[in-house]
CSV table of C-alpha atoms and ligand atoms in Angstrom, one decimal:
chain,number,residue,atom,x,y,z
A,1,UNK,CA,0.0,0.0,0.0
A,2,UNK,CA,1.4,3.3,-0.6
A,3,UNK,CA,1.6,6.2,2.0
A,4,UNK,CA,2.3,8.8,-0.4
A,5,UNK,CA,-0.3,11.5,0.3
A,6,UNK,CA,-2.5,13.5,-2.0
A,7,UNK,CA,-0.1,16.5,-2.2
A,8,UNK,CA,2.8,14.1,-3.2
A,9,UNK,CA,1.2,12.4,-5.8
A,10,UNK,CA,-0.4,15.6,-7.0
A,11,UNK,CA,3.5,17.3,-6.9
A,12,UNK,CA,4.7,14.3,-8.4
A,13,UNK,CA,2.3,13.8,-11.5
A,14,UNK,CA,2.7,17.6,-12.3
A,15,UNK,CA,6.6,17.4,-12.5
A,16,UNK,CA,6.2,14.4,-14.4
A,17,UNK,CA,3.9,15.9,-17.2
A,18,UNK,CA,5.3,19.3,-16.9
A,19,UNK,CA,8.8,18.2,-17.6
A,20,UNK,CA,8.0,15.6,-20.4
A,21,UNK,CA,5.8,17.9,-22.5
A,22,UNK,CA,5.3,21.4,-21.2
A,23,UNK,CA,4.5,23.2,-24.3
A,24,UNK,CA,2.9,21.1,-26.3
A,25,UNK,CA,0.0,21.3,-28.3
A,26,UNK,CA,-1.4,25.0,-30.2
A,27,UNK,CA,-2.6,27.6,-28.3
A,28,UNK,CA,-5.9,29.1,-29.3
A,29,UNK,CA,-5.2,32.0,-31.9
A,30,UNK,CA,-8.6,33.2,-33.0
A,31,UNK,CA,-8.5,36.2,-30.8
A,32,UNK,CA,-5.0,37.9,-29.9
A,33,UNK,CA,-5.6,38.0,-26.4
A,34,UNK,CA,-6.0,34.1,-26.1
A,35,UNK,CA,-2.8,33.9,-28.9
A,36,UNK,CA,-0.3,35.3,-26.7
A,37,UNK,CA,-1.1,33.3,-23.5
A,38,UNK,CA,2.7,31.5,-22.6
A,39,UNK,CA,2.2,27.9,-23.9
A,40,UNK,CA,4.5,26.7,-21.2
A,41,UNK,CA,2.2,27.6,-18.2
A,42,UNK,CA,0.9,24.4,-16.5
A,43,UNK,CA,-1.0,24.3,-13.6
A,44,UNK,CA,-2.6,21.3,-11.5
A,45,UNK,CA,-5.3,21.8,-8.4
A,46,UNK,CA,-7.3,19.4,-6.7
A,47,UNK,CA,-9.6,19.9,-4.0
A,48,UNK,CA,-11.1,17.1,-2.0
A,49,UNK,CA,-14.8,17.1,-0.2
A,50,UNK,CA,-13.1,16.9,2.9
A,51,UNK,CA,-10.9,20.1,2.3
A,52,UNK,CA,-7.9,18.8,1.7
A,53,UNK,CA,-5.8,21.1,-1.6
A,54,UNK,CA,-3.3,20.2,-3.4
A,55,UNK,CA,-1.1,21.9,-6.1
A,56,UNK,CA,1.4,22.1,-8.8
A,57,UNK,CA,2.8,25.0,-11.2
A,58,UNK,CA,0.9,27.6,-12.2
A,59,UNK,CA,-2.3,26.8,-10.2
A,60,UNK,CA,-2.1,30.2,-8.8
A,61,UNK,CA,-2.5,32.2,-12.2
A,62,UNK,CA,-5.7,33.2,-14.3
A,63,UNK,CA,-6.7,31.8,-17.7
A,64,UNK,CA,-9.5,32.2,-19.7
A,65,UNK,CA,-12.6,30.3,-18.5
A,66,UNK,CA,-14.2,29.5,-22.1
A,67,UNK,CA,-16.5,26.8,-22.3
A,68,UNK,CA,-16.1,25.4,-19.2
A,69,UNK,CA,-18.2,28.2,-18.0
A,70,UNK,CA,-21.2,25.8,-19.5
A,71,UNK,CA,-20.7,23.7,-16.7
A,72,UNK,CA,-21.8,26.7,-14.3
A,73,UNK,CA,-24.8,27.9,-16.3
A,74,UNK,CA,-25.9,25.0,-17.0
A,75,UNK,CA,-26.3,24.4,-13.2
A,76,UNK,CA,-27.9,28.1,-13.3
A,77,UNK,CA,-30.4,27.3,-16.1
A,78,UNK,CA,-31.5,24.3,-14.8
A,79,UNK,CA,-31.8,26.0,-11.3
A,80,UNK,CA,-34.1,28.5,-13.0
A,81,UNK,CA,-36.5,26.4,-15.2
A,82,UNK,CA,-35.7,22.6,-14.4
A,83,UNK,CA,-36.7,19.7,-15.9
A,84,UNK,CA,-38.6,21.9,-18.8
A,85,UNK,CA,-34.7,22.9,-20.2
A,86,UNK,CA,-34.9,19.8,-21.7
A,87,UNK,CA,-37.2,20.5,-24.1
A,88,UNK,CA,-34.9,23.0,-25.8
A,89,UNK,CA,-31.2,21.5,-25.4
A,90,UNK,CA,-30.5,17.4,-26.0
A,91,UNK,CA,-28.3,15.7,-24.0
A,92,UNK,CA,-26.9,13.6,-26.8
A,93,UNK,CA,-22.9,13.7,-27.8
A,94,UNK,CA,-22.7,15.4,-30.9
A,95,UNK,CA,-19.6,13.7,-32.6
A,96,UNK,CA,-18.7,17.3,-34.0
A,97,UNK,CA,-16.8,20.0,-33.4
A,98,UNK,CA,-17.9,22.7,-30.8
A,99,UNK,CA,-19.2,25.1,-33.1
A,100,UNK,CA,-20.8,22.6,-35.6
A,101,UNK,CA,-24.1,23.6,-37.0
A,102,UNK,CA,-25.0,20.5,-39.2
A,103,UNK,CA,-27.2,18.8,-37.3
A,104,UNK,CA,-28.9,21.5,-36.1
A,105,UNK,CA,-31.5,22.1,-39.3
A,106,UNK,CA,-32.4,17.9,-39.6
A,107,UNK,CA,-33.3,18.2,-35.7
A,108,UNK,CA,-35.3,21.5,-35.9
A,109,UNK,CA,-33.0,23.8,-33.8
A,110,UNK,CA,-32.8,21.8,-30.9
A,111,UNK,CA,-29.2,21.4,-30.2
A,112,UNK,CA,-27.6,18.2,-29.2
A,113,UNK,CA,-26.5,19.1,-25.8
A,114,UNK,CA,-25.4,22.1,-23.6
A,115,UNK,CA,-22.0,21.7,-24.0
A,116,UNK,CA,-21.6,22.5,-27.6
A,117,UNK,CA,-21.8,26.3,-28.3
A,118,UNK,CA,-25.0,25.9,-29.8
A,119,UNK,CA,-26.6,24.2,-26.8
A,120,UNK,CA,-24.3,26.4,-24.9
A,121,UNK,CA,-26.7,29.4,-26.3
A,122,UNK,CA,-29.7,28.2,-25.6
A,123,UNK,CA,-28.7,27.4,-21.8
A,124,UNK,CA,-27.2,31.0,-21.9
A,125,UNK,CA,-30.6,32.1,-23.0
A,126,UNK,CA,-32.7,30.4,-20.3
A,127,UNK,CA,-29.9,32.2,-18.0
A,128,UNK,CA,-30.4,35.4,-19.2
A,129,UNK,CA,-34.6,35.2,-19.5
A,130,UNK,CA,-36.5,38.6,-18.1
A,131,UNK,CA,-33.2,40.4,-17.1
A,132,UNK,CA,-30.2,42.5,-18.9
A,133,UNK,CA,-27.6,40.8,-20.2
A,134,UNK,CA,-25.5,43.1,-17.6
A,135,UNK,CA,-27.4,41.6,-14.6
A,136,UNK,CA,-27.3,38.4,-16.3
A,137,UNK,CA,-23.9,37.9,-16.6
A,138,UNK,CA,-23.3,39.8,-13.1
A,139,UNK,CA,-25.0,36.8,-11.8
A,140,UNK,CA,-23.3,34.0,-13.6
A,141,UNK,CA,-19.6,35.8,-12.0
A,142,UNK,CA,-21.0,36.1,-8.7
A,143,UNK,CA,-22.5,32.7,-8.7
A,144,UNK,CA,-18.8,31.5,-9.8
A,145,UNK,CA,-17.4,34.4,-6.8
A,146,UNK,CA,-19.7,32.7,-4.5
A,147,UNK,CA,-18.8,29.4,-5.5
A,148,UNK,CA,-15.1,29.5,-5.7
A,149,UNK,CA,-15.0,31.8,-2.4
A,150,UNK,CA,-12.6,34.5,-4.5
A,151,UNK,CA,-13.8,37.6,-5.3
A,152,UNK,CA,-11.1,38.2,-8.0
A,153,UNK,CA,-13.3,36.2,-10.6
A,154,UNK,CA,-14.0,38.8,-13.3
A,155,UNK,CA,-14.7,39.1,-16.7
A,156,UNK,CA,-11.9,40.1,-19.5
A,157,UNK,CA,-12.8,42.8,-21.1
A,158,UNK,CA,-10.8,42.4,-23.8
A,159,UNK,CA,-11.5,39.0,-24.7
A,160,UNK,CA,-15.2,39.6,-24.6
A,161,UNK,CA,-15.0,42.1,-27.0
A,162,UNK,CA,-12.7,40.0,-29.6
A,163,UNK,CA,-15.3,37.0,-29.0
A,164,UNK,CA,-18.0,39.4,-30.1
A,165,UNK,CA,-16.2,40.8,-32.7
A,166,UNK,CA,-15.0,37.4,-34.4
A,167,UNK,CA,-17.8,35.5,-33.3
A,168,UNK,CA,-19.0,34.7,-36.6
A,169,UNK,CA,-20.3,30.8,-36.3
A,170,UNK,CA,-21.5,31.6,-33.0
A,171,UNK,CA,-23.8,34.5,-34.2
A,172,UNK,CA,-24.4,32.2,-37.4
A,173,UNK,CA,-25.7,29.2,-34.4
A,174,UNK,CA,-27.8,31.6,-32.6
A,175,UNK,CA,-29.6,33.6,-35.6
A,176,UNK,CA,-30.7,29.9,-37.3
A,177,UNK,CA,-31.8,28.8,-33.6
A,178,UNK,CA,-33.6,31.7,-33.3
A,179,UNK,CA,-35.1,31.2,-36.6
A,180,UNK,CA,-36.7,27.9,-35.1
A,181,UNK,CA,-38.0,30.0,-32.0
A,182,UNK,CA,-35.1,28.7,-30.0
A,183,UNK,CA,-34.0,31.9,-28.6
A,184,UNK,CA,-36.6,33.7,-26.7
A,185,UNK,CA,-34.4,37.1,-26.1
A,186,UNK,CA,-33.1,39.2,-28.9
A,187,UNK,CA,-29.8,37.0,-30.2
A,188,UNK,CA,-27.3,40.5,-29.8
A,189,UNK,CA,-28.6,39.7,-26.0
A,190,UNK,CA,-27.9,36.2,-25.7
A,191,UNK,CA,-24.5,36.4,-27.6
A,192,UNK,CA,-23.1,39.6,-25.4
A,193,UNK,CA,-24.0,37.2,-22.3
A,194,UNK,CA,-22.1,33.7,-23.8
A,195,UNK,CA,-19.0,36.0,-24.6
A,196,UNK,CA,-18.8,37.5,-21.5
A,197,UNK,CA,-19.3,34.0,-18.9
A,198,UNK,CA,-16.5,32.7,-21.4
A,199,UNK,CA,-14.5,35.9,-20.8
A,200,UNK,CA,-14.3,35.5,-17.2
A,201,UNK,CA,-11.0,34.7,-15.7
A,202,UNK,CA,-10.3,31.7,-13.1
A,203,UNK,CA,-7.3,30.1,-11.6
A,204,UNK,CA,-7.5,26.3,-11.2
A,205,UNK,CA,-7.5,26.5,-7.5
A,206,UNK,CA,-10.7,28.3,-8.0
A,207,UNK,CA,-12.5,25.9,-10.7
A,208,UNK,CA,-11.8,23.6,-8.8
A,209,UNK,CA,-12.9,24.8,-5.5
A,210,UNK,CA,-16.1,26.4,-7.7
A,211,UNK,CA,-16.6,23.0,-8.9
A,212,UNK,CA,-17.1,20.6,-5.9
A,213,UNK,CA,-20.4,20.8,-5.5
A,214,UNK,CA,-20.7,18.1,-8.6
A,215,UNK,CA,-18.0,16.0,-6.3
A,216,UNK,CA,-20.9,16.0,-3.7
A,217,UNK,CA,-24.6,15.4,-5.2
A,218,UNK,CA,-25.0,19.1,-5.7
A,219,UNK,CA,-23.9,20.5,-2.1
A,220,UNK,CA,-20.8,22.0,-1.1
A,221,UNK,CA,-19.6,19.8,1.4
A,222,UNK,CA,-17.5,22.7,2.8
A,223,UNK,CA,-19.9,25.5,3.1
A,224,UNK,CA,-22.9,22.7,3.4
A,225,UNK,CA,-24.7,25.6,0.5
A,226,UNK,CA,-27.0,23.1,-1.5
A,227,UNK,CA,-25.9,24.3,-5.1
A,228,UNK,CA,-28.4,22.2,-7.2
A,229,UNK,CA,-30.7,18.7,-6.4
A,230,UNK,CA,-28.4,15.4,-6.7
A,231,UNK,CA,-30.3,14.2,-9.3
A,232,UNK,CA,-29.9,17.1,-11.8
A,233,UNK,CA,-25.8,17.1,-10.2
A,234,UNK,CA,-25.8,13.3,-11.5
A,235,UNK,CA,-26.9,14.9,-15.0
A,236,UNK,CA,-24.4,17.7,-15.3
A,237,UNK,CA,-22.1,14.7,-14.2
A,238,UNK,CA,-24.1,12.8,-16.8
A,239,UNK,CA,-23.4,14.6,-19.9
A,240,UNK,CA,-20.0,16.2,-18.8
A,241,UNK,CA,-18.6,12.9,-19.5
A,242,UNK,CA,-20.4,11.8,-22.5
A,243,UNK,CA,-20.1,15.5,-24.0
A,244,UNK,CA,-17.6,17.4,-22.0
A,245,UNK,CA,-14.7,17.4,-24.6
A,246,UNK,CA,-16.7,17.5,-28.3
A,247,UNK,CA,-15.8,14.8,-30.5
A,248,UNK,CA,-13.5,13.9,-28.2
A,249,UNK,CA,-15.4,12.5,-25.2
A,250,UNK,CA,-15.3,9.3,-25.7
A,251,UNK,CA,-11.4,8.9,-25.3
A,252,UNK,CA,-11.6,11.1,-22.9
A,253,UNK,CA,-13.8,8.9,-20.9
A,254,UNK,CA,-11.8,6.1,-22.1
A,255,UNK,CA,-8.5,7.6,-20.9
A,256,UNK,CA,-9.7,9.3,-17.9
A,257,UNK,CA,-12.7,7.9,-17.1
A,258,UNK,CA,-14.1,10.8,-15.1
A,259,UNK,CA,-16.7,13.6,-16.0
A,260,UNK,CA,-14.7,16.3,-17.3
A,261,UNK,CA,-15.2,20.1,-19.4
A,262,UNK,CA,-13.0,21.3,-21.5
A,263,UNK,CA,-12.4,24.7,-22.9
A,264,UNK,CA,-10.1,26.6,-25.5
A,265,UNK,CA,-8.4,28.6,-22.6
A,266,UNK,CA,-6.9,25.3,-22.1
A,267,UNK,CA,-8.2,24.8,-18.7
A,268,UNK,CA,-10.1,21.4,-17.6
A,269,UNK,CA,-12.7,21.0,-14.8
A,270,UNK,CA,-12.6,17.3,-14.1
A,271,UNK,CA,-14.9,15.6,-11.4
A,272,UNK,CA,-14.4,12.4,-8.9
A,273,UNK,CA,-17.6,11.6,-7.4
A,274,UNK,CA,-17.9,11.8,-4.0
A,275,UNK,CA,-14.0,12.2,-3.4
A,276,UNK,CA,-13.0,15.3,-5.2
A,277,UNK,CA,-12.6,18.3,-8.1
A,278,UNK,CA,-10.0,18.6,-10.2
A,279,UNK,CA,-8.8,21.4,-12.3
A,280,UNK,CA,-6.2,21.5,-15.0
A,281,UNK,CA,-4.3,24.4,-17.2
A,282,UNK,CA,-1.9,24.0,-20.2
A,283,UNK,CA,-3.2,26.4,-22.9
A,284,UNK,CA,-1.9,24.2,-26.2
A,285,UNK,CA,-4.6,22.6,-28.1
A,286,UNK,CA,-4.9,19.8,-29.8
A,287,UNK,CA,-6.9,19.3,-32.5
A,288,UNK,CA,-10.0,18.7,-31.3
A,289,UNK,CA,-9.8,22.1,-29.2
A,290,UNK,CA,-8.9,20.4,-25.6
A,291,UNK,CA,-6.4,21.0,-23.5
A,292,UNK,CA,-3.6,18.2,-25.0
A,293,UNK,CA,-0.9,18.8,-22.2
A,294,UNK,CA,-3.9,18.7,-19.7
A,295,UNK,CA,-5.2,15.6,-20.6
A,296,UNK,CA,-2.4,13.8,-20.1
A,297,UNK,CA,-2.1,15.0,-16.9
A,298,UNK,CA,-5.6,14.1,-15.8
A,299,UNK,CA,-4.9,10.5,-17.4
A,300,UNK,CA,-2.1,10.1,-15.0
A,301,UNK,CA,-3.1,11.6,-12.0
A,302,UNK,CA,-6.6,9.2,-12.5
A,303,UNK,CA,-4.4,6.2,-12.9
A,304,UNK,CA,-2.0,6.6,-9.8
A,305,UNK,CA,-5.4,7.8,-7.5
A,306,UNK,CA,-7.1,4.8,-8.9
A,307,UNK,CA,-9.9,7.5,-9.8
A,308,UNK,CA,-12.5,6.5,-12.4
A,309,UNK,CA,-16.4,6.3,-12.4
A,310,UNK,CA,-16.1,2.9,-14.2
B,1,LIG,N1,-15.6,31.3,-26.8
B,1,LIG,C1,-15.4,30.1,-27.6
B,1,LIG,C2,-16.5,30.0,-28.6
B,1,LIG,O1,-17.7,30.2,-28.3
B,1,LIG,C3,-15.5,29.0,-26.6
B,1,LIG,C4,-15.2,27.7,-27.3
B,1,LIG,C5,-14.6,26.6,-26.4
B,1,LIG,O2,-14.0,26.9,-25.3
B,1,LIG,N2,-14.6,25.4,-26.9
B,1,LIG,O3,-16.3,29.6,-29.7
């Protein structure tokens, strides 16, 4: 049996990875302010439900949230109108990219799931229904503040205003949606509200930390704050790991073996059931859009914990 603690292994894994491929992978470039991020920042945080932390590299530093923000309003949306989300948003892997819009004609609007950007806009949406976008998306950073216990978690300006002004497919996605009645405020509202959650900036002590309520049937076990009902925290769960990294969930799952949301900051939000969160950041890409540098480490540190769901 070994008697290295969480903290070693955690320290150990990160070296590991860090040492052996630091770097690799391609670092978003679609807006400058994700293109210059240092490719060699790693970071590694995991949080248990008992309270323990543990750390490696660069958990201390802010990325770019992205689309693992979809884990948070998804919680919010189905907070807000329940079971009845389903109606609008699948829970189906895709098999495509992120910001696919194929199948999105054959099955009348109705995206596969939540976690690509087209389901992503329809949860953002329910988010945003009979408010501003600004109180909207005040909402979805305090409900991340409140979550994470930091009150640093803020949105980048800069970023949100280079998603906007790029955002091309995403605006193509929400004008067809709303075309099928899919989008019930005005789609400039919806859009300014998805590109400012995936604008906000997190560490990976503070995803992670922000996260365990998923770890724990929808309470956090270390504020006792019941976040969301354990049934819809076994869905998020659910369709994190059949649809958490795009067309690449399945190896994922395979490899890791543990929920997990990607986005193109290069961060990870990974979840043990009832044990822990964990929260991963190496900006290089690989060519499915997921962290490649951050995958590895979660495939290690899941092997030497002996953490999977299967
Ligand atoms: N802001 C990006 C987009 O909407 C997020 C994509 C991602 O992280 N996969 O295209």
């Amino acid at each position: 049996m070994s008697t290295e603690t969480l903290a070693q292994i955690v320290a150990t894994v990160g070296k590991e990875i860090a040492d052996a491929h630091r770097g690799e992978g391609k670092v978003a470039d679609y807006i400058p302010a994700l293109a210059r991020v240092d490719a060699n920042r790693f970071g590694l945080a995991v949080i248990t439900c008992d309270g323990q932390m543990a750390e490696y590299g660069d958990a201390w530093l802010p990325f770019s949230i992205q689309s693992i923000s979809k884990v948070f309003t998804l919680t919010m949306a189905l907070q807000r109108m329940g079971e009845s989300l389903w109606v609008r948003v699948g829970r189906e892997p895709s098999g495509s990219r992120f910001n696919s819009i194929v199948q999105l004609e054959a099955e009348g609007g109705v995206p596969r799931n939540p976690f690509i950007n087209a389901g992503a806009i329809v949860v953002t949406d329910a988010v945003l229904a009979g408010r501003t976008p600004g109180e909207a998306v005040d909402d979805i950073r305090d409900t991340l503040r409140r979550l994470a216990g930091a009150d640093t978690i803020d949105v980048d300006k800069e970023v949100a205003t280079s998603e906007a002004a790029t955002g091309y497919r995403n605006y193509s996605l929400a004008n067809f949606m709303k075309g099928f009645d899919n989008l019930h405020s005005p789609v400039e509202d919806v859009l300014q509200t998805y590109f400012h959650q995936c604008s906000l900036r997190i560490t990976c002590r503070q995803l992670a930390r922000a996260g365990l309520f998923l770890a724990n049937e929808g309470v956090d076990p270390l504020t006792g704050e019941v976040v969301i009902s354990p049934e819809h925290a076994r869905r998020i769960n659910a369709i994190m790991m059949t649809c958490g990294h795009y067309d690449a969930s399945g190896e994922f799952a395979f490899q890791v073996g543990l929920p997990g949301k990607s986005g193109v900051g290069g961060g990870i939000l990974t979840i043990v059931p009832d044990v822990a969160a964990v929260a991963v950041w190496s900006p290089g890409l690989n060519a499915v859009g997921n962290s490649q540098v951050g995958t590895l480490a979660l495939e290690r540190l899941a092997a030497r914990m002996r953490w999977s769901v299967f």
